[in-house]
Every structure is written in structure tokens, then in C-alpha cells.
Short mmCIF file of C-alpha atoms in Angstrom, two decimals:
data_model
loop_
_atom_site.label_atom_id
_atom_site.label_comp_id
_atom_site.label_asym_id
_atom_site.label_seq_id
_atom_site.Cartn_x
_atom_site.Cartn_y
_atom_site.Cartn_z
CA UNK C 109 -13.20 -14.32 -0.47
CA UNK C 110 -10.30 -15.07 -2.70
CA UNK C 111 -9.68 -11.42 -3.46
CA UNK C 112 -9.61 -10.55 0.24
CA UNK C 113 -7.29 -13.45 1.00
CA UNK C 114 -4.80 -12.54 -1.72
CA UNK C 115 -4.99 -8.82 -0.90
CA UNK C 116 -4.20 -9.49 2.73
CA UNK C 117 -1.50 -11.97 1.88
CA UNK C 118 0.08 -9.56 -0.59
CA UNK C 119 -0.07 -6.62 1.85
CA UNK C 120 1.54 -8.72 4.61
CA UNK C 121 4.23 -10.03 2.25
CA UNK C 122 4.96 -6.56 0.97
CA UNK C 123 5.44 -5.24 4.48
CA UNK C 124 7.63 -8.19 5.49
CA UNK C 125 9.96 -7.83 2.56
CA UNK C 126 9.90 -4.04 2.23
CA UNK C 127 13.30 -3.52 3.81
CA UNK C 128 14.84 -6.18 1.51
CA UNK C 129 13.29 -4.56 -1.54
CA UNK C 130 14.65 -1.17 -0.59
CA UNK C 131 18.09 -2.55 0.23
CA UNK C 132 18.21 -4.30 -3.13
CA UNK C 133 17.58 -0.94 -4.78
CA UNK C 134 20.32 0.70 -2.68
CA UNK C 135 17.95 2.67 -0.50
CA UNK C 136 18.73 2.48 3.21
CA UNK C 137 16.15 3.86 5.52
CA UNK C 138 17.58 6.45 7.86
CA UNK C 139 14.90 6.06 10.50
CA UNK C 140 13.16 2.74 10.22
CA UNK C 141 10.53 3.41 12.87
CA UNK C 142 9.59 6.77 11.37
CA UNK C 143 9.24 5.29 7.91
CA UNK C 144 7.17 2.38 9.18
CA UNK C 145 4.87 4.81 10.97
CA UNK C 146 4.44 6.77 7.75
CA UNK C 147 3.72 3.62 5.69
CA UNK C 148 1.08 2.40 8.14
CA UNK C 149 -0.53 5.71 9.03
CA UNK C 150 -1.34 6.55 5.42
CA UNK C 151 -3.60 3.50 5.42
CA UNK C 152 -6.01 5.14 7.92
CA UNK C 153 -7.59 7.60 5.49
CA UNK C 154 -7.85 4.82 2.89
CA UNK C 155 -9.74 2.59 5.34
CA UNK C 156 -12.09 5.43 6.27
CA UNK C 157 -12.73 6.31 2.65
CA UNK C 158 -13.32 2.68 1.75
CA UNK C 159 -15.81 2.15 4.53
CA UNK C 160 -17.69 5.22 3.35
CA UNK C 161 -17.71 4.29 -0.31
CA UNK C 162 -19.05 0.80 0.40
CA UNK C 163 -22.31 2.39 1.58
CA UNK C 164 -22.66 4.67 -1.49
CA UNK C 165 -23.81 3.87 -4.99
CA UNK C 166 -20.50 2.22 -5.80
CA UNK C 167 -21.10 -0.63 -3.35
CA UNK C 168 -18.62 -3.30 -2.28
CA UNK C 169 -17.71 -4.57 -5.73
CA UNK C 170 -16.71 -1.26 -7.35
CA UNK C 171 -15.06 0.03 -4.21
CA UNK C 172 -12.87 -3.07 -4.22
CA UNK C 173 -12.11 -2.69 -7.95
CA UNK C 174 -11.13 1.00 -7.54
CA UNK C 175 -9.02 0.47 -4.48
CA UNK C 176 -7.28 -2.61 -5.89
CA UNK C 177 -6.44 -0.75 -9.13
CA UNK C 178 -5.11 2.24 -7.14
CA UNK C 179 -3.06 -0.07 -5.01
CA UNK C 180 -1.57 -1.67 -8.11
CA UNK C 181 -0.64 1.71 -9.61
CA UNK C 182 1.02 2.92 -6.41
CA UNK C 183 2.81 -0.41 -5.94
CA UNK C 184 4.26 0.03 -9.40
CA UNK C 185 5.38 3.55 -8.47
CA UNK C 186 6.85 2.18 -5.23
CA UNK C 187 8.85 -0.34 -7.18
CA UNK C 188 10.23 2.36 -9.54
CA UNK C 189 11.47 4.77 -6.84
CA UNK C 190 15.20 5.54 -6.58
CA UNK C 191 15.69 7.37 -3.27
CA UNK C 192 14.21 7.62 0.25
CA UNK C 193 12.26 10.83 -0.42
CA UNK C 194 10.45 9.21 -3.33
CA UNK C 195 9.64 6.23 -1.14
CA UNK C 196 7.95 8.48 1.38
CA UNK C 197 6.17 10.47 -1.33
CA UNK C 198 4.76 7.35 -3.00
CA UNK C 199 3.69 5.91 0.38
#
């Protein structure tokens, strides 16, 4: 339960402070609603894939490990971006 709690807390915190993070790096979103739509819509395939993988040989544990590791890698990439096009690409 702890992993789910901290994952949800981290995801919510990331989304709340996303604009501040981008502003601190000098990236100003041209169309905030479009970008927010892109950020949230890319989560749909991930949710569908995760729900499928839970019922495979991987099970809940390894699905969580793989998705958490992938999230960590892409969060690092997201932190290292320098312009708006890279932000959308990494999303």
C-alpha cells in the first residue's frame, strides 16, 4: 500500500508543480490546455497496458516494478529537458 500511496502522491505533486518546474527552467508553455491534455492523455495507453500485464505471467509485483522504473527514467528525462518540444516528446 505504501508504494501506491507514494506513487499517487508523487504523481499529484508533479502535476501540481509542473508549471513552476518549467518556469524555473525558462520554458513557458505556449498553450497550457493543449500541453495538459497531452500530458494526461499519454497516461491512457499506460493504464491499459498495465491492466493487461497484471494478468500475465508478470503479475502485480513485476508490473509495478517495471512501470515504476520506467516512470523514474522518464521523470529524469523530463527534468533534463531544455525546451517545450522536448517536454512534449518526453511526455
